[in-house]
N, C-alpha and C. Protein backbone atom coordinates (compact mmCIF):
# COMPACT_ATOMS: atom_id res chain seq x y z
N MET A 1 0.34 79.61 169.76
CA MET A 1 0.94 78.47 170.40
C MET A 1 1.91 79.00 171.45
N SER A 2 1.89 78.39 172.60
CA SER A 2 2.76 78.83 173.69
C SER A 2 4.22 78.54 173.35
N GLY A 3 5.11 79.26 174.00
CA GLY A 3 6.54 79.05 173.79
C GLY A 3 6.97 77.66 174.19
N ILE A 4 6.38 77.14 175.27
CA ILE A 4 6.72 75.79 175.73
C ILE A 4 6.31 74.76 174.68
N CYS A 5 5.10 74.91 174.16
CA CYS A 5 4.59 73.98 173.14
C CYS A 5 5.46 74.04 171.89
N ARG A 6 5.73 75.24 171.40
CA ARG A 6 6.54 75.41 170.18
C ARG A 6 7.93 74.80 170.37
N ALA A 7 8.57 75.11 171.50
CA ALA A 7 9.92 74.60 171.76
C ALA A 7 9.93 73.07 171.83
N ARG A 8 8.96 72.50 172.50
CA ARG A 8 8.90 71.04 172.65
C ARG A 8 8.69 70.38 171.29
N LEU A 9 7.75 70.89 170.49
CA LEU A 9 7.48 70.28 169.18
C LEU A 9 8.67 70.45 168.23
N ALA A 10 9.34 71.59 168.29
CA ALA A 10 10.53 71.79 167.46
C ALA A 10 11.63 70.80 167.86
N GLU A 11 11.79 70.58 169.15
CA GLU A 11 12.78 69.62 169.64
C GLU A 11 12.39 68.19 169.25
N GLU A 12 11.12 67.87 169.36
CA GLU A 12 10.63 66.53 168.96
C GLU A 12 10.92 66.29 167.48
N ARG A 13 10.65 67.30 166.67
CA ARG A 13 10.90 67.18 165.22
C ARG A 13 12.38 66.95 164.96
N LYS A 14 13.23 67.70 165.63
CA LYS A 14 14.68 67.56 165.48
C LYS A 14 15.12 66.15 165.86
N GLN A 15 14.65 65.66 167.01
CA GLN A 15 15.01 64.31 167.46
C GLN A 15 14.48 63.24 166.50
N TRP A 16 13.26 63.44 166.01
CA TRP A 16 12.67 62.47 165.09
C TRP A 16 13.50 62.37 163.82
N ARG A 17 13.93 63.51 163.30
CA ARG A 17 14.71 63.52 162.06
C ARG A 17 16.06 62.83 162.26
N LYS A 18 16.61 62.90 163.46
CA LYS A 18 17.88 62.23 163.76
C LYS A 18 17.70 60.73 163.92
N ASP A 19 16.62 60.35 164.60
CA ASP A 19 16.46 58.94 164.97
C ASP A 19 14.98 58.60 165.09
N HIS A 20 14.49 57.82 164.13
CA HIS A 20 13.11 57.33 164.22
C HIS A 20 13.08 55.88 163.77
N PRO A 21 12.09 55.14 164.23
CA PRO A 21 12.01 53.72 163.89
C PRO A 21 11.84 53.52 162.38
N PHE A 22 12.45 52.46 161.88
CA PHE A 22 12.40 52.13 160.46
C PHE A 22 10.95 52.00 159.99
N GLY A 23 10.65 52.61 158.85
CA GLY A 23 9.33 52.48 158.24
C GLY A 23 8.31 53.51 158.70
N PHE A 24 8.58 54.20 159.78
CA PHE A 24 7.68 55.24 160.30
C PHE A 24 8.00 56.56 159.60
N TYR A 25 7.00 57.40 159.50
CA TYR A 25 7.28 58.80 159.15
C TYR A 25 6.37 59.68 159.99
N ALA A 26 6.85 60.90 160.26
CA ALA A 26 6.09 61.88 161.03
C ALA A 26 6.64 63.25 160.68
N LYS A 27 5.75 64.12 160.20
CA LYS A 27 6.20 65.46 159.83
C LYS A 27 5.07 66.46 160.00
N PRO A 28 5.43 67.68 160.39
CA PRO A 28 4.40 68.72 160.51
C PRO A 28 3.79 69.02 159.15
N THR A 29 2.52 69.40 159.14
CA THR A 29 1.86 69.80 157.90
C THR A 29 2.26 71.23 157.56
N LYS A 30 1.87 71.67 156.38
CA LYS A 30 2.12 73.05 155.95
C LYS A 30 0.86 73.87 156.19
N ALA A 31 1.05 75.07 156.72
CA ALA A 31 -0.07 76.01 156.89
C ALA A 31 -0.39 76.63 155.53
N SER A 32 -1.53 77.31 155.43
CA SER A 32 -1.96 77.90 154.16
C SER A 32 -0.94 78.91 153.61
N ASP A 33 -0.16 79.53 154.48
CA ASP A 33 0.85 80.49 154.01
C ASP A 33 2.18 79.82 153.66
N GLY A 34 2.22 78.48 153.73
CA GLY A 34 3.42 77.74 153.38
C GLY A 34 4.35 77.47 154.55
N SER A 35 4.06 78.05 155.70
CA SER A 35 4.89 77.81 156.88
C SER A 35 4.56 76.44 157.49
N MET A 36 5.44 75.98 158.35
CA MET A 36 5.25 74.68 159.00
C MET A 36 4.24 74.83 160.15
N ASN A 37 3.25 73.92 160.17
CA ASN A 37 2.26 73.90 161.25
C ASN A 37 2.66 72.83 162.25
N LEU A 38 3.33 73.23 163.30
CA LEU A 38 3.81 72.26 164.29
C LEU A 38 2.70 71.60 165.09
N LEU A 39 1.48 72.16 165.05
CA LEU A 39 0.38 71.58 165.83
C LEU A 39 -0.33 70.43 165.12
N GLU A 40 0.01 70.17 163.86
CA GLU A 40 -0.63 69.08 163.13
C GLU A 40 0.43 68.34 162.33
N TRP A 41 0.52 67.04 162.58
CA TRP A 41 1.54 66.21 161.92
C TRP A 41 0.88 65.09 161.13
N GLU A 42 1.45 64.82 159.94
CA GLU A 42 1.07 63.65 159.13
C GLU A 42 2.00 62.52 159.57
N VAL A 43 1.41 61.37 159.81
CA VAL A 43 2.17 60.25 160.37
C VAL A 43 1.85 58.98 159.60
N GLY A 44 2.83 58.11 159.47
CA GLY A 44 2.64 56.78 158.91
C GLY A 44 3.25 55.75 159.86
N ILE A 45 2.45 54.76 160.20
CA ILE A 45 2.90 53.69 161.10
C ILE A 45 2.91 52.38 160.32
N PRO A 46 4.08 51.75 160.19
CA PRO A 46 4.12 50.48 159.46
C PRO A 46 3.55 49.35 160.31
N GLY A 47 2.93 48.39 159.63
CA GLY A 47 2.48 47.19 160.34
C GLY A 47 3.69 46.41 160.81
N LYS A 48 3.60 45.87 161.99
CA LYS A 48 4.70 45.11 162.57
C LYS A 48 4.92 43.81 161.79
N ALA A 49 6.18 43.43 161.61
CA ALA A 49 6.52 42.18 160.92
C ALA A 49 5.86 41.00 161.62
N THR A 50 5.50 40.01 160.85
CA THR A 50 4.88 38.75 161.29
C THR A 50 3.52 38.96 161.95
N THR A 51 2.84 40.05 161.64
CA THR A 51 1.47 40.26 162.14
C THR A 51 0.55 40.45 160.94
N ALA A 52 -0.73 40.46 161.19
CA ALA A 52 -1.71 40.69 160.13
C ALA A 52 -1.56 42.08 159.52
N TRP A 53 -0.89 42.98 160.21
CA TRP A 53 -0.73 44.38 159.76
C TRP A 53 0.52 44.56 158.90
N GLU A 54 1.37 43.53 158.82
CA GLU A 54 2.62 43.62 158.08
C GLU A 54 2.36 44.01 156.63
N GLY A 55 3.22 44.86 156.10
CA GLY A 55 3.12 45.27 154.70
C GLY A 55 2.34 46.55 154.48
N GLY A 56 1.58 46.98 155.47
CA GLY A 56 0.82 48.22 155.34
C GLY A 56 1.50 49.36 156.07
N VAL A 57 1.21 50.57 155.63
CA VAL A 57 1.61 51.77 156.36
C VAL A 57 0.32 52.50 156.65
N TYR A 58 0.00 52.66 157.91
CA TYR A 58 -1.29 53.18 158.34
C TYR A 58 -1.15 54.66 158.69
N LYS A 59 -1.88 55.48 157.93
CA LYS A 59 -1.76 56.93 158.03
C LYS A 59 -2.68 57.49 159.11
N LEU A 60 -2.13 58.44 159.84
CA LEU A 60 -2.95 59.14 160.82
C LEU A 60 -2.48 60.58 160.96
N MET A 61 -3.34 61.38 161.56
CA MET A 61 -3.01 62.77 161.87
C MET A 61 -2.83 62.88 163.37
N MET A 62 -1.78 63.56 163.78
CA MET A 62 -1.56 63.88 165.19
C MET A 62 -1.83 65.37 165.34
N THR A 63 -2.77 65.71 166.19
CA THR A 63 -3.11 67.10 166.43
C THR A 63 -2.74 67.43 167.87
N PHE A 64 -1.89 68.43 168.02
CA PHE A 64 -1.39 68.83 169.33
C PHE A 64 -2.16 70.03 169.85
N PRO A 65 -2.57 70.00 171.13
CA PRO A 65 -3.25 71.16 171.71
C PRO A 65 -2.25 72.27 172.01
N GLU A 66 -2.74 73.47 172.16
CA GLU A 66 -1.88 74.63 172.47
C GLU A 66 -1.08 74.43 173.75
N ASP A 67 -1.63 73.63 174.67
CA ASP A 67 -0.93 73.43 175.94
C ASP A 67 -0.16 72.10 176.01
N TYR A 68 0.18 71.55 174.83
CA TYR A 68 1.09 70.41 174.77
C TYR A 68 2.43 70.85 175.35
N PRO A 69 3.12 70.09 176.12
CA PRO A 69 2.94 68.70 176.47
C PRO A 69 2.14 68.45 177.75
N SER A 70 1.54 69.49 178.30
CA SER A 70 0.69 69.26 179.49
C SER A 70 -0.49 68.37 179.15
N LYS A 71 -1.00 68.51 177.92
CA LYS A 71 -2.12 67.69 177.45
C LYS A 71 -1.64 66.87 176.25
N PRO A 72 -2.18 65.66 176.08
CA PRO A 72 -1.72 64.78 175.01
C PRO A 72 -2.24 65.19 173.63
N PRO A 73 -1.57 64.70 172.58
CA PRO A 73 -2.09 64.92 171.23
C PRO A 73 -3.29 64.02 170.98
N LYS A 74 -4.07 64.35 169.96
CA LYS A 74 -5.13 63.48 169.47
C LYS A 74 -4.58 62.78 168.24
N CYS A 75 -4.81 61.48 168.13
CA CYS A 75 -4.33 60.70 167.00
C CYS A 75 -5.54 60.09 166.30
N LYS A 76 -5.61 60.30 164.99
CA LYS A 76 -6.78 59.86 164.24
C LYS A 76 -6.35 59.23 162.92
N PHE A 77 -6.70 57.95 162.73
CA PHE A 77 -6.40 57.26 161.48
C PHE A 77 -7.27 57.83 160.36
N ASN A 78 -6.66 57.97 159.20
CA ASN A 78 -7.40 58.42 158.02
C ASN A 78 -6.91 57.60 156.84
N PRO A 79 -7.73 56.67 156.34
CA PRO A 79 -9.11 56.39 156.75
C PRO A 79 -9.15 55.63 158.08
N PRO A 80 -10.33 55.65 158.74
CA PRO A 80 -10.48 54.93 160.01
C PRO A 80 -10.21 53.44 159.83
N LEU A 81 -9.68 52.81 160.86
CA LEU A 81 -9.43 51.37 160.83
C LEU A 81 -10.53 50.63 161.57
N PHE A 82 -10.80 49.40 161.13
CA PHE A 82 -11.71 48.51 161.84
C PHE A 82 -10.87 47.80 162.89
N HIS A 83 -10.92 48.29 164.12
CA HIS A 83 -10.05 47.80 165.19
C HIS A 83 -10.74 48.06 166.52
N PRO A 84 -10.60 47.15 167.49
CA PRO A 84 -11.27 47.34 168.78
C PRO A 84 -10.92 48.64 169.51
N ASN A 85 -9.73 49.20 169.27
CA ASN A 85 -9.32 50.40 170.00
C ASN A 85 -9.24 51.64 169.12
N VAL A 86 -9.98 51.61 168.01
CA VAL A 86 -10.08 52.78 167.14
C VAL A 86 -11.56 53.09 166.97
N TYR A 87 -11.96 54.29 167.36
CA TYR A 87 -13.36 54.69 167.20
C TYR A 87 -13.72 54.72 165.72
N PRO A 88 -15.00 54.58 165.38
CA PRO A 88 -15.40 54.65 163.97
C PRO A 88 -14.93 55.94 163.27
N SER A 89 -14.70 56.99 164.02
CA SER A 89 -14.20 58.25 163.45
C SER A 89 -12.72 58.15 163.08
N GLY A 90 -12.03 57.13 163.58
CA GLY A 90 -10.60 56.97 163.35
C GLY A 90 -9.74 57.33 164.55
N THR A 91 -10.35 57.93 165.57
CA THR A 91 -9.61 58.35 166.76
C THR A 91 -9.10 57.14 167.54
N VAL A 92 -7.83 57.19 167.93
CA VAL A 92 -7.19 56.09 168.65
C VAL A 92 -7.53 56.17 170.13
N CYS A 93 -7.90 55.02 170.70
CA CYS A 93 -8.18 54.89 172.13
C CYS A 93 -6.99 54.15 172.75
N LEU A 94 -6.10 54.92 173.39
CA LEU A 94 -4.88 54.38 173.97
C LEU A 94 -4.61 55.12 175.27
N SER A 95 -4.32 54.38 176.33
CA SER A 95 -4.19 54.99 177.66
C SER A 95 -3.15 56.11 177.71
N ILE A 96 -2.05 55.99 176.97
CA ILE A 96 -1.04 57.05 177.04
C ILE A 96 -1.48 58.32 176.31
N LEU A 97 -2.62 58.27 175.62
CA LEU A 97 -3.16 59.47 174.97
C LEU A 97 -4.31 60.07 175.78
N ASP A 98 -4.50 59.58 176.98
CA ASP A 98 -5.60 60.04 177.83
C ASP A 98 -5.01 60.65 179.10
N GLU A 99 -5.21 61.96 179.27
CA GLU A 99 -4.62 62.63 180.44
C GLU A 99 -5.21 62.14 181.75
N GLU A 100 -6.39 61.51 181.71
CA GLU A 100 -7.00 60.95 182.92
C GLU A 100 -6.40 59.59 183.27
N LYS A 101 -5.69 58.99 182.33
CA LYS A 101 -5.12 57.66 182.56
C LYS A 101 -3.59 57.73 182.65
N SER A 102 -2.92 57.54 181.53
CA SER A 102 -1.46 57.37 181.59
C SER A 102 -0.63 58.47 180.94
N TRP A 103 -1.26 59.53 180.43
CA TRP A 103 -0.46 60.58 179.79
C TRP A 103 0.48 61.25 180.78
N LYS A 104 1.72 61.44 180.32
CA LYS A 104 2.72 62.19 181.08
C LYS A 104 3.41 63.12 180.09
N PRO A 105 3.71 64.35 180.47
CA PRO A 105 4.36 65.29 179.55
C PRO A 105 5.69 64.79 178.97
N ALA A 106 6.34 63.85 179.63
CA ALA A 106 7.62 63.33 179.13
C ALA A 106 7.45 62.35 177.97
N ILE A 107 6.24 61.89 177.70
CA ILE A 107 6.01 60.93 176.61
C ILE A 107 6.28 61.63 175.28
N THR A 108 7.07 60.96 174.44
CA THR A 108 7.47 61.54 173.15
C THR A 108 6.57 61.07 172.01
N ILE A 109 6.68 61.75 170.89
CA ILE A 109 5.96 61.34 169.68
C ILE A 109 6.38 59.92 169.31
N LYS A 110 7.65 59.63 169.39
CA LYS A 110 8.16 58.29 169.08
C LYS A 110 7.49 57.24 169.96
N GLN A 111 7.38 57.50 171.25
CA GLN A 111 6.75 56.55 172.17
C GLN A 111 5.26 56.37 171.83
N VAL A 112 4.59 57.45 171.49
CA VAL A 112 3.17 57.36 171.13
C VAL A 112 3.00 56.48 169.90
N LEU A 113 3.82 56.72 168.87
CA LEU A 113 3.67 55.97 167.62
C LEU A 113 4.03 54.49 167.79
N LEU A 114 5.05 54.21 168.58
CA LEU A 114 5.38 52.80 168.86
C LEU A 114 4.25 52.14 169.66
N GLY A 115 3.64 52.89 170.57
CA GLY A 115 2.50 52.37 171.34
C GLY A 115 1.31 52.05 170.45
N ILE A 116 1.06 52.91 169.47
CA ILE A 116 -0.05 52.67 168.54
C ILE A 116 0.26 51.45 167.68
N GLN A 117 1.50 51.32 167.21
CA GLN A 117 1.87 50.15 166.41
C GLN A 117 1.64 48.87 167.21
N GLU A 118 2.03 48.88 168.46
CA GLU A 118 1.84 47.71 169.33
C GLU A 118 0.35 47.43 169.54
N LEU A 119 -0.43 48.48 169.72
CA LEU A 119 -1.87 48.35 169.95
C LEU A 119 -2.58 47.70 168.76
N LEU A 120 -2.10 47.97 167.54
CA LEU A 120 -2.74 47.39 166.36
C LEU A 120 -2.81 45.88 166.46
N ASN A 121 -1.71 45.25 166.84
CA ASN A 121 -1.69 43.80 166.90
C ASN A 121 -2.10 43.23 168.25
N ASP A 122 -2.06 44.04 169.27
CA ASP A 122 -2.38 43.57 170.62
C ASP A 122 -3.41 44.49 171.25
N PRO A 123 -4.67 44.40 170.81
CA PRO A 123 -5.71 45.32 171.31
C PRO A 123 -5.92 45.22 172.81
N ASN A 124 -6.34 46.32 173.39
CA ASN A 124 -6.69 46.37 174.80
C ASN A 124 -8.20 46.09 174.89
N VAL A 125 -8.55 44.86 175.24
CA VAL A 125 -9.97 44.48 175.28
C VAL A 125 -10.69 45.08 176.47
N ASN A 126 -9.96 45.67 177.40
CA ASN A 126 -10.59 46.31 178.56
C ASN A 126 -11.03 47.74 178.28
N ASP A 127 -10.71 48.24 177.09
CA ASP A 127 -11.05 49.62 176.75
C ASP A 127 -11.47 49.70 175.28
N PRO A 128 -12.52 48.96 174.88
CA PRO A 128 -12.91 48.95 173.47
C PRO A 128 -13.53 50.28 173.04
N ALA A 129 -13.29 50.62 171.78
CA ALA A 129 -13.83 51.86 171.21
C ALA A 129 -14.82 51.57 170.09
N GLN A 130 -14.79 50.35 169.56
CA GLN A 130 -15.63 49.99 168.42
C GLN A 130 -16.22 48.60 168.70
N SER A 131 -17.51 48.55 168.95
CA SER A 131 -18.13 47.31 169.42
C SER A 131 -18.06 46.16 168.42
N ASP A 132 -18.28 46.41 167.13
CA ASP A 132 -18.23 45.32 166.15
C ASP A 132 -16.82 44.72 166.07
N ALA A 133 -15.82 45.57 166.05
CA ALA A 133 -14.44 45.09 165.99
C ALA A 133 -14.09 44.33 167.27
N TYR A 134 -14.56 44.82 168.40
CA TYR A 134 -14.32 44.15 169.68
C TYR A 134 -14.96 42.76 169.68
N THR A 135 -16.21 42.67 169.25
CA THR A 135 -16.92 41.39 169.21
C THR A 135 -16.20 40.40 168.31
N MET A 136 -15.77 40.86 167.15
CA MET A 136 -15.06 39.97 166.22
C MET A 136 -13.73 39.52 166.83
N PHE A 137 -13.00 40.43 167.41
CA PHE A 137 -11.72 40.09 168.03
C PHE A 137 -11.92 39.05 169.13
N LYS A 138 -12.90 39.25 169.99
CA LYS A 138 -13.15 38.31 171.08
C LYS A 138 -13.55 36.94 170.53
N SER A 139 -14.33 36.91 169.44
CA SER A 139 -14.73 35.64 168.84
C SER A 139 -13.51 34.89 168.32
N VAL A 140 -12.64 35.59 167.61
CA VAL A 140 -11.44 34.97 167.07
C VAL A 140 -10.51 34.55 168.20
N GLU A 141 -10.39 35.40 169.23
CA GLU A 141 -9.54 35.08 170.38
C GLU A 141 -10.05 33.82 171.08
N THR A 142 -11.36 33.72 171.25
CA THR A 142 -11.96 32.55 171.89
C THR A 142 -11.70 31.30 171.06
N PHE A 143 -11.85 31.44 169.74
CA PHE A 143 -11.65 30.31 168.86
C PHE A 143 -10.18 29.89 168.83
N ALA A 144 -9.27 30.86 168.97
CA ALA A 144 -7.84 30.56 168.97
C ALA A 144 -7.42 29.84 170.25
N SER A 145 -8.20 29.99 171.31
CA SER A 145 -7.92 29.32 172.58
C SER A 145 -9.15 28.52 172.99
N PRO A 146 -9.45 27.46 172.25
CA PRO A 146 -10.67 26.71 172.54
C PRO A 146 -10.62 25.97 173.87
N CYS A 147 -11.78 25.53 174.29
CA CYS A 147 -11.89 24.82 175.55
C CYS A 147 -11.19 23.46 175.47
N VAL A 148 -10.92 22.88 176.62
CA VAL A 148 -10.29 21.57 176.71
C VAL A 148 -11.19 20.56 176.00
N GLY A 149 -10.58 19.72 175.18
CA GLY A 149 -11.34 18.70 174.47
C GLY A 149 -11.85 19.14 173.11
N PHE A 150 -11.69 20.40 172.77
CA PHE A 150 -12.19 20.90 171.49
C PHE A 150 -11.52 20.16 170.34
N ASP A 151 -10.18 19.97 170.43
CA ASP A 151 -9.44 19.30 169.36
C ASP A 151 -10.00 17.91 169.09
N SER A 152 -10.22 17.13 170.15
CA SER A 152 -10.70 15.75 169.95
C SER A 152 -12.11 15.74 169.37
N LYS A 153 -12.95 16.70 169.79
CA LYS A 153 -14.30 16.78 169.22
C LYS A 153 -14.24 17.13 167.74
N LEU A 154 -13.34 18.03 167.37
CA LEU A 154 -13.20 18.44 165.98
C LEU A 154 -12.72 17.26 165.14
N VAL A 155 -11.75 16.50 165.66
CA VAL A 155 -11.21 15.36 164.93
C VAL A 155 -12.27 14.27 164.76
N LYS A 156 -13.12 14.05 165.77
CA LYS A 156 -14.19 13.06 165.65
C LYS A 156 -15.19 13.47 164.59
N THR A 157 -15.49 14.76 164.52
CA THR A 157 -16.46 15.26 163.55
C THR A 157 -15.87 15.36 162.16
N TYR A 158 -14.63 15.81 162.07
CA TYR A 158 -13.95 16.00 160.78
C TYR A 158 -12.64 15.22 160.80
N PRO A 159 -12.68 13.92 160.46
CA PRO A 159 -11.51 13.07 160.61
C PRO A 159 -10.33 13.46 159.72
N SER A 160 -10.58 14.07 158.57
CA SER A 160 -9.44 14.44 157.74
C SER A 160 -9.05 15.90 158.01
N GLU A 161 -7.76 16.16 157.88
CA GLU A 161 -7.27 17.52 158.11
C GLU A 161 -7.90 18.49 157.12
N ALA A 162 -8.09 18.05 155.88
CA ALA A 162 -8.68 18.92 154.85
C ALA A 162 -10.11 19.31 155.22
N ALA A 163 -10.90 18.34 155.69
CA ALA A 163 -12.29 18.63 156.07
C ALA A 163 -12.32 19.58 157.25
N CYS A 164 -11.41 19.38 158.17
CA CYS A 164 -11.33 20.25 159.35
C CYS A 164 -10.99 21.68 158.92
N ARG A 165 -10.04 21.82 157.99
CA ARG A 165 -9.67 23.16 157.51
C ARG A 165 -10.85 23.85 156.82
N VAL A 166 -11.59 23.11 156.02
CA VAL A 166 -12.75 23.69 155.33
C VAL A 166 -13.75 24.20 156.37
N TYR A 167 -13.98 23.41 157.40
CA TYR A 167 -14.91 23.84 158.46
C TYR A 167 -14.40 25.11 159.13
N LEU A 168 -13.13 25.12 159.52
CA LEU A 168 -12.57 26.27 160.23
C LEU A 168 -12.62 27.54 159.37
N VAL A 169 -12.25 27.41 158.10
CA VAL A 169 -12.28 28.58 157.21
C VAL A 169 -13.70 29.07 157.02
N SER A 170 -14.64 28.16 156.81
CA SER A 170 -16.04 28.60 156.60
C SER A 170 -16.59 29.24 157.88
N TRP A 171 -16.21 28.73 159.04
CA TRP A 171 -16.66 29.34 160.30
C TRP A 171 -16.11 30.76 160.42
N PHE A 172 -14.81 30.92 160.12
CA PHE A 172 -14.21 32.25 160.23
C PHE A 172 -14.84 33.22 159.23
N VAL A 173 -15.06 32.77 158.00
CA VAL A 173 -15.69 33.63 156.98
C VAL A 173 -17.09 34.01 157.43
N PHE A 174 -17.86 33.06 157.96
CA PHE A 174 -19.20 33.37 158.45
C PHE A 174 -19.14 34.45 159.52
N CYS A 175 -18.24 34.30 160.49
CA CYS A 175 -18.11 35.30 161.56
C CYS A 175 -17.71 36.65 160.99
N SER A 176 -16.78 36.63 160.05
CA SER A 176 -16.32 37.89 159.46
C SER A 176 -17.45 38.61 158.75
N ILE A 177 -18.25 37.88 157.99
CA ILE A 177 -19.34 38.50 157.24
C ILE A 177 -20.42 39.00 158.19
N SER A 178 -20.79 38.19 159.16
CA SER A 178 -21.89 38.58 160.04
C SER A 178 -21.51 39.72 160.98
N LEU A 179 -20.23 39.88 161.29
CA LEU A 179 -19.82 40.93 162.22
C LEU A 179 -19.33 42.21 161.55
N THR A 180 -19.26 42.20 160.22
CA THR A 180 -18.73 43.40 159.55
C THR A 180 -19.77 44.03 158.64
N GLN A 181 -20.98 44.11 159.10
CA GLN A 181 -22.03 44.76 158.32
C GLN A 181 -21.95 46.26 158.52
N PHE A 182 -20.97 46.86 157.90
CA PHE A 182 -20.81 48.31 158.01
C PHE A 182 -20.33 48.83 156.67
N THR A 183 -20.42 50.13 156.48
CA THR A 183 -20.02 50.75 155.23
C THR A 183 -18.63 51.34 155.36
N LEU A 184 -17.78 51.06 154.39
CA LEU A 184 -16.43 51.64 154.40
C LEU A 184 -16.44 53.00 153.78
């Protein structure tokens, strides 16, 4: 590992230990000889409050290249998440992790992890990594913002609120089942 890479990661670790967002954790792994491996970090990202991700801590590995911070780390959820911006392998698709897009050497581990937390609840539909998750997200997004007149048509078809709820829940369950034919 280059001196620049080692110094930067050691400084990042020091800063993280002093000040990191509540509920997050990030620490270098141990090498086979028991020493600290600064090139590979175990990370936990909490789900943001008031979102579908709330209550969970989502584990990932951050792997830093020898020429970090010139090149970005790779971030991979383990186990992989079903999400429009997470490849089936678990690798995160985020512009600040792509040197061809928005990566800058000044970006910190803290900024990367906060960006991933934000991405969980607010996917980037312009850069999907997992087609089934993208399709499901777009279906739910479309349903959440229905066309003009949808409400009145629904009320005419299902005059009681209870009947309308049954319809909406069964529609969502149908979409969920038909779009998630994959093995965990």
